[in-house]
PDB file of C-alpha atoms in Angstrom:
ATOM      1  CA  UNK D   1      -3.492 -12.329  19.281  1.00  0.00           C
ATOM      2  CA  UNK D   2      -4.577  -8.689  18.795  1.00  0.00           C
ATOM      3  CA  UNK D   3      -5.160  -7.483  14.786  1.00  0.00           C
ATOM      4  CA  UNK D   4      -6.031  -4.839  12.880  1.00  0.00           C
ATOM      5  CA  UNK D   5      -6.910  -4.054   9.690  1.00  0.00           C
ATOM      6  CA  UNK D   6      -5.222  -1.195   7.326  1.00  0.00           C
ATOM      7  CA  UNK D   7      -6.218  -0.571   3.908  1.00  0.00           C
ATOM      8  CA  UNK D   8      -3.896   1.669   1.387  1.00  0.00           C
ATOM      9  CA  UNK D   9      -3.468   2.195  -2.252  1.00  0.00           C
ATOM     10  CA  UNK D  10       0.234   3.264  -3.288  1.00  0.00           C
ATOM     11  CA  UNK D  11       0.018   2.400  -7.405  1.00  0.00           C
ATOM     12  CA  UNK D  12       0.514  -0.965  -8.180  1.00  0.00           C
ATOM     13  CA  UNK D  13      -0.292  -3.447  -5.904  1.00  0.00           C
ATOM     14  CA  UNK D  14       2.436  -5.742  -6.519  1.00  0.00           C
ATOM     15  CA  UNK D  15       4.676  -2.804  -4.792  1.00  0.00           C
ATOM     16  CA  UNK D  16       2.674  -2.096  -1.892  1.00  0.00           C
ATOM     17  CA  UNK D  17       2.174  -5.925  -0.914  1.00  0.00           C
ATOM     18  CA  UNK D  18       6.127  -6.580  -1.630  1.00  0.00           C
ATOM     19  CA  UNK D  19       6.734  -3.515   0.866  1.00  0.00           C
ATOM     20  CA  UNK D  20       4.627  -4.530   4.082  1.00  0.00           C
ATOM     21  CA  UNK D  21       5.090  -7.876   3.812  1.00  0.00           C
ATOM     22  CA  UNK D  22       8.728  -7.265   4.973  1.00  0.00           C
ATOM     23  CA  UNK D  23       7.357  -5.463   8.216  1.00  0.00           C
ATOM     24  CA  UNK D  24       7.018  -7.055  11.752  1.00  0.00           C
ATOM     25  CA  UNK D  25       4.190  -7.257  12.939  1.00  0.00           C
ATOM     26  CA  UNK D  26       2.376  -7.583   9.425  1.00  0.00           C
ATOM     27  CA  UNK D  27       0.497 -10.855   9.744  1.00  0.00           C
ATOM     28  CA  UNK D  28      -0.533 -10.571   5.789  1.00  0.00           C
ATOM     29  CA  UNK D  29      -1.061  -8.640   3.204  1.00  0.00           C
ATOM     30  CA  UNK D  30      -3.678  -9.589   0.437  1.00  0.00           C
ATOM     31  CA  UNK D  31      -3.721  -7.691  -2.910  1.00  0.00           C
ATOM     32  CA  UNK D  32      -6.837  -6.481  -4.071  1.00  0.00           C
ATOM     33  CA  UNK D  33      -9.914  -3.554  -5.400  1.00  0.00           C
ATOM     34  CA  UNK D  34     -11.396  -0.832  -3.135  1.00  0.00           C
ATOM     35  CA  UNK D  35     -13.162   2.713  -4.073  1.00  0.00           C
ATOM     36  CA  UNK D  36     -15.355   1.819  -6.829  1.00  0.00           C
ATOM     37  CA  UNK D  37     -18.860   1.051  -7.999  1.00  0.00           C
ATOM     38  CA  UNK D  38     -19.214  -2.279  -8.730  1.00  0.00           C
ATOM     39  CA  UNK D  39     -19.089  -5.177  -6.576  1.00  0.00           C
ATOM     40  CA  UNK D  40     -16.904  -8.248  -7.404  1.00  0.00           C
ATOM     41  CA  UNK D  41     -14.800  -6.261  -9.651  1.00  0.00           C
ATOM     42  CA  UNK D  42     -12.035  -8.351 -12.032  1.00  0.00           C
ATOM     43  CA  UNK D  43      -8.664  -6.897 -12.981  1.00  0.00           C
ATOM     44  CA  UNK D  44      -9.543  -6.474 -16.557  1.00  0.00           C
ATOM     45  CA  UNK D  45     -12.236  -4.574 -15.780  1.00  0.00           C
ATOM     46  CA  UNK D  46     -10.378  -2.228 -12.836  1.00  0.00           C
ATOM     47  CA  UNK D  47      -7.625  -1.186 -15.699  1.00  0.00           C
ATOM     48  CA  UNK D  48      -9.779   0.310 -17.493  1.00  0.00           C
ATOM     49  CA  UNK D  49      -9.994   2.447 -14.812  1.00  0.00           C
ATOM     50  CA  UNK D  50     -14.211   2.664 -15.051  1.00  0.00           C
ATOM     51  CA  UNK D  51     -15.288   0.849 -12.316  1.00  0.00           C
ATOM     52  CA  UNK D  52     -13.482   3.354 -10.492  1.00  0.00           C
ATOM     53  CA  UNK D  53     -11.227   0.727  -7.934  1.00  0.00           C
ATOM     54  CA  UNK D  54      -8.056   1.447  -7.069  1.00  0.00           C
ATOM     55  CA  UNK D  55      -5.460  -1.667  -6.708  1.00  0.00           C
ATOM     56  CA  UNK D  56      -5.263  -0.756  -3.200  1.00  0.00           C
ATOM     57  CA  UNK D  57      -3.627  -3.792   0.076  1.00  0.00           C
ATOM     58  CA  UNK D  58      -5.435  -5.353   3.306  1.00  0.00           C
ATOM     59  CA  UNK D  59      -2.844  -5.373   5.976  1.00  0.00           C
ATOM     60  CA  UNK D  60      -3.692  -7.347   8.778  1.00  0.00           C
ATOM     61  CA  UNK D  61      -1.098  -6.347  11.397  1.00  0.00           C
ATOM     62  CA  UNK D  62      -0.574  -6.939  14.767  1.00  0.00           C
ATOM     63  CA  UNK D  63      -0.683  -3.146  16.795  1.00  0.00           C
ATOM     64  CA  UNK D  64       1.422  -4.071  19.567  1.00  0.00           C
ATOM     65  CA  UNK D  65       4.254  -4.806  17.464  1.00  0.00           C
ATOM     66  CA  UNK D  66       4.096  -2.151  14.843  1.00  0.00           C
ATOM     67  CA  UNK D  67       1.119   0.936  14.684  1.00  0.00           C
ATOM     68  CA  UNK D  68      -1.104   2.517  11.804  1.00  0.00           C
ATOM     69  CA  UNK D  69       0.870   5.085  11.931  1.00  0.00           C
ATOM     70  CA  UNK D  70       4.281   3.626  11.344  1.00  0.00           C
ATOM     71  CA  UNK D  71       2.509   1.836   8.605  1.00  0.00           C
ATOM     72  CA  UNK D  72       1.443   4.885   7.616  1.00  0.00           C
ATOM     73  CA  UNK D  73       5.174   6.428   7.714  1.00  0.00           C
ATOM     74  CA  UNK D  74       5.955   3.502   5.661  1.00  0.00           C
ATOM     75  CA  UNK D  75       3.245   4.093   3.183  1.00  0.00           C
ATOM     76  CA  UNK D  76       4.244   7.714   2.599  1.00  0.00           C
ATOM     77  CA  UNK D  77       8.125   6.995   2.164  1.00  0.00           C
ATOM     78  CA  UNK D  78       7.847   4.117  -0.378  1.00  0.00           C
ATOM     79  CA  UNK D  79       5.095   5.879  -2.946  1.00  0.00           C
ATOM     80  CA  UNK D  80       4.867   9.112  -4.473  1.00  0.00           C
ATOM     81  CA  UNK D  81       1.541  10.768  -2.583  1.00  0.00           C
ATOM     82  CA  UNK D  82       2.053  13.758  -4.830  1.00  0.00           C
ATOM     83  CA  UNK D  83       0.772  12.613  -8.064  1.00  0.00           C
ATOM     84  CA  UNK D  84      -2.580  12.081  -8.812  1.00  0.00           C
ATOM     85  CA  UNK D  85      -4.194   9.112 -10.385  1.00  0.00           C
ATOM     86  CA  UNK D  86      -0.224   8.068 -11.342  1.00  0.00           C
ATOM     87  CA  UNK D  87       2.614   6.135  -9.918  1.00  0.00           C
ATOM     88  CA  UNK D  88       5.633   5.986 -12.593  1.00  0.00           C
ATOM     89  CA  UNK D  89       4.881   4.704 -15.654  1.00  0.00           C
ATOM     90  CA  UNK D  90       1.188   3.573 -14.449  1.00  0.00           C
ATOM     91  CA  UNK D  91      -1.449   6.082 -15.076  1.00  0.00           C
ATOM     92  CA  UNK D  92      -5.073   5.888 -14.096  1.00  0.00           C
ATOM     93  CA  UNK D  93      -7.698   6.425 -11.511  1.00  0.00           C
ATOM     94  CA  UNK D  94      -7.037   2.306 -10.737  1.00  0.00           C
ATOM     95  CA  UNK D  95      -3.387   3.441  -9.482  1.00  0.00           C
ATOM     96  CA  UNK D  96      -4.332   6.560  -7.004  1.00  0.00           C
ATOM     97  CA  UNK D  97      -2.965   7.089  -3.866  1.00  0.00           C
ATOM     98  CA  UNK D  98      -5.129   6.388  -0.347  1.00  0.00           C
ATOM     99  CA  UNK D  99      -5.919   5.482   2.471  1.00  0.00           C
ATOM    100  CA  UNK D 100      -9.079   3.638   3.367  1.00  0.00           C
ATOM    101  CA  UNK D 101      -9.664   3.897   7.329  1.00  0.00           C
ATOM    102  CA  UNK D 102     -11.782   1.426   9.265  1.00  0.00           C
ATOM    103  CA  UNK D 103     -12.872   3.418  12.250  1.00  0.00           C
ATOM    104  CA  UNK D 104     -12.546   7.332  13.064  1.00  0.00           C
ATOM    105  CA  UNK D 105      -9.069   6.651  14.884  1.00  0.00           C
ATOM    106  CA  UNK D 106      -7.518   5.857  11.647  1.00  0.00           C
ATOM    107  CA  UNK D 107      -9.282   8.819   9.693  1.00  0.00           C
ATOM    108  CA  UNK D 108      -7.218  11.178  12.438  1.00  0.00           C
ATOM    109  CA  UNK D 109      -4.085   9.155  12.131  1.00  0.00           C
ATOM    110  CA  UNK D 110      -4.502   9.637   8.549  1.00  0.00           C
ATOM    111  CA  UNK D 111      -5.027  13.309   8.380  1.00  0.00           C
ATOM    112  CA  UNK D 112      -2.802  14.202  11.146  1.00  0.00           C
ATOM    113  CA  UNK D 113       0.413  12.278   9.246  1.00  0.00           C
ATOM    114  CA  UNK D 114      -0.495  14.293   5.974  1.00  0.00           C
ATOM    115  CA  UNK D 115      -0.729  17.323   8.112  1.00  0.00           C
ATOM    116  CA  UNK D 116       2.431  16.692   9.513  1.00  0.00           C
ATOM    117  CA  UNK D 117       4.711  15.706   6.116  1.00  0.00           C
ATOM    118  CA  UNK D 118       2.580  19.229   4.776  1.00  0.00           C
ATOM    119  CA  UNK D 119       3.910  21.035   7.630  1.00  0.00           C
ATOM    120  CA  UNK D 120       8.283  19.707   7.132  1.00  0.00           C
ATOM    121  CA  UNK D 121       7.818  19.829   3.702  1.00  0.00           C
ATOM    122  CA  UNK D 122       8.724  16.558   3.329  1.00  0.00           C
ATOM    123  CA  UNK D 123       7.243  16.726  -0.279  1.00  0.00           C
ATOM    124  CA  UNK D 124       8.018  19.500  -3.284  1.00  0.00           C
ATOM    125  CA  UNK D 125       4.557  19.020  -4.325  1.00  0.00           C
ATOM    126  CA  UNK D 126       1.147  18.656  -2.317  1.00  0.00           C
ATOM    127  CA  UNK D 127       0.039  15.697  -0.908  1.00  0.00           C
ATOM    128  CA  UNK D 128      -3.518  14.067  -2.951  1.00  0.00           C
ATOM    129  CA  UNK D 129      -3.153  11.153  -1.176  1.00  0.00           C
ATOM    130  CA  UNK D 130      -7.253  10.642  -0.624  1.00  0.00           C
ATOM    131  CA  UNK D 131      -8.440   9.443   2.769  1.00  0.00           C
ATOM    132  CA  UNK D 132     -11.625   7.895   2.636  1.00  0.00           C
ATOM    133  CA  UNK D 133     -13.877   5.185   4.938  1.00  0.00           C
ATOM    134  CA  UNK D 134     -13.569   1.958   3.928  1.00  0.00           C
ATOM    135  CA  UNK D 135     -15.832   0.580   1.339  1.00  0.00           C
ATOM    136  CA  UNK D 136     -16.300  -3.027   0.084  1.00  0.00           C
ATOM    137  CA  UNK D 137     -12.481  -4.701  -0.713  1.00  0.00           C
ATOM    138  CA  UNK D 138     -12.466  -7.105  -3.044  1.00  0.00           C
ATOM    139  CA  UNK D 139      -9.416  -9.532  -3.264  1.00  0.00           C
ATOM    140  CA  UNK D 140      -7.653  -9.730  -6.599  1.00  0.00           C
ATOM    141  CA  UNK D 141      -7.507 -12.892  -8.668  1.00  0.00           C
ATOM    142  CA  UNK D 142      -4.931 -15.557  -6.946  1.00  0.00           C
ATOM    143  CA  UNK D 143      -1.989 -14.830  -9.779  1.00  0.00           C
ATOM    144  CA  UNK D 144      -1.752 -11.173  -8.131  1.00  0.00           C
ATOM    145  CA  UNK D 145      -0.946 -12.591  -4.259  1.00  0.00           C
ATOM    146  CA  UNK D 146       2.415 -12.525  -3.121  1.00  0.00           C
ATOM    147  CA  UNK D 147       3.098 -11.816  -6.576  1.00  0.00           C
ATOM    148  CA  UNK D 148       6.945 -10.422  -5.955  1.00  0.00           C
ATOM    149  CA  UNK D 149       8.149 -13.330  -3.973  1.00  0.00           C
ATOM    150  CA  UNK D 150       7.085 -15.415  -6.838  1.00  0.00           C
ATOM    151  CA  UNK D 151       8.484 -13.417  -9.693  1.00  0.00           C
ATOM    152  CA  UNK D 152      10.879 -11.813  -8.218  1.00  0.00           C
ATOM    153  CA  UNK D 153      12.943 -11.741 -11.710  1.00  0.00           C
ATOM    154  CA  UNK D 154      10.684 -10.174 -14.135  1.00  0.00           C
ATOM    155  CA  UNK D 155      11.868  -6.924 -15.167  1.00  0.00           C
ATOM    156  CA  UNK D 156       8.925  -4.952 -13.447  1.00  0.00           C
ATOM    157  CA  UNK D 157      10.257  -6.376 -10.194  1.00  0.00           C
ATOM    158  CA  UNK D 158      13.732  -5.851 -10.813  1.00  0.00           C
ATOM    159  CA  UNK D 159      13.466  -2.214 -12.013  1.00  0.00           C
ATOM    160  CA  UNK D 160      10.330  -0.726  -9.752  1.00  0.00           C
ATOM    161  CA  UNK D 161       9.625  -2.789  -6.910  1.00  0.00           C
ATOM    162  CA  UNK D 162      13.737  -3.512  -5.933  1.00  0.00           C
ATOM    163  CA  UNK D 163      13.914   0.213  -5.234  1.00  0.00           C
ATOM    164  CA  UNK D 164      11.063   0.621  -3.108  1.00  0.00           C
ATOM    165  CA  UNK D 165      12.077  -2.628  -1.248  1.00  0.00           C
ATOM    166  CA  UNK D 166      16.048  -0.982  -0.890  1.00  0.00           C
ATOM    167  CA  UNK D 167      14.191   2.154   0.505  1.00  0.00           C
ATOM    168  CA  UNK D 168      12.550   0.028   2.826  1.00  0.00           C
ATOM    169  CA  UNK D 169      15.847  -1.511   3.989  1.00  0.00           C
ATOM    170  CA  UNK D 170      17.834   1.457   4.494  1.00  0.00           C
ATOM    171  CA  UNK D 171      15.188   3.977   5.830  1.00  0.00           C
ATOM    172  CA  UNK D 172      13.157   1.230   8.131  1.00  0.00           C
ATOM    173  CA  UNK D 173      15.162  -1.240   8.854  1.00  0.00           C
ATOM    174  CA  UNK D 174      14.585  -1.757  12.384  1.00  0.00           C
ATOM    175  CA  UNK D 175      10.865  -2.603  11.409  1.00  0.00           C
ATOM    176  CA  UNK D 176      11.659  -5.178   9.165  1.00  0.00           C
ATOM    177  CA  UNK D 177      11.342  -8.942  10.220  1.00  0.00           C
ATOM    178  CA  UNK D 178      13.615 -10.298  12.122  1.00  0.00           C
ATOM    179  CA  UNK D 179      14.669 -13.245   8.779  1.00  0.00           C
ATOM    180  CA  UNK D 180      15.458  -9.994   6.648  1.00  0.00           C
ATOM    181  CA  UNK D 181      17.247  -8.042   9.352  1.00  0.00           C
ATOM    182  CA  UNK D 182      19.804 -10.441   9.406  1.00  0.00           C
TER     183      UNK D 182
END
């Protein structure tokens, strides 16, 4: 089977993860640290927001099914790519928004999608979405995989990840896997 890798940072990882796993095509999605300066980085030490990670996802998806870039358009419609360092009520460098490209394709997918939602203004605010080659990733500890299928009842999930997963419902929903289609 053909794969990719993309790499993106939309706030809290639990949100990101919960949003592409949904997708066709998206063979998995592992929560985890990119962007910073210290290798093997723990989550205590990435909310302090010193190490300079971001809590960013590894989507391994399969191209022929669904694109970067219409992971991209997903990325963009589910997050907030106009405030910096923040996503709601989480603030810090740890929950920036970007996009970590593997090769120099993905760099001009990148650009050319933030070029293009500048252009409609598809956003009242710029975008500071930060598009940057991917450095080392680091996965997160085991308790933060697939961590909104699991706790899919906490109040976190209820009240900021069941939006973003309704948006993803209504505005993509022929991208979505064939089990949640239906």
């Amino acid at each position: 089977m053909n794969t990719d890798i993309a790499v993106v940072a939309g706030g809290c990882f639990w949100c990101t993860e919960a949003v592409f796993q949904r997708l066709e095509g998206v063979i998995s999605v592992t929560s985890g640290y990119t962007g910073g300066t210290i290798k093997n980085p723990a989550y205590r030490e990435v909310t302090t927001g010193r190490t300079g990670h971001t809590e960013a996802i590894k989507i391994e998806y399969n191209p022929t099914i669904i694109t970067y870039k219409e992971l991209l358009e997903v990325f963009f419609a589910t997050h907030d790519p106009t405030t910096l360092n923040r996503q709601g009520a989480d603030k810090g460098t740890q929950y920036r928004s970007g996009i970590y490209y593997n090769n120099e394709e993905q760099k001009q997918i990148a650009e050319g999608i933030i070029e293009e939602l500048t252009t409609q203004n598809v956003f009242d605010a710029p975008i500071v979405t930060e598009v940057m080659a991917l450095g080392p990733f680091y996965n997160a500890e085991g308790y933060h995989q697939d961590y909104y299928n699991q706790n899919s009842q906490q109040g976190y999930c209820q009240f900021v990840i069941n939006p973003k997963l309704n948006k993803l419902y209504t505005t993509f929903r022929s991208k979505l896997k064939k089990e949640i289609q239906n």
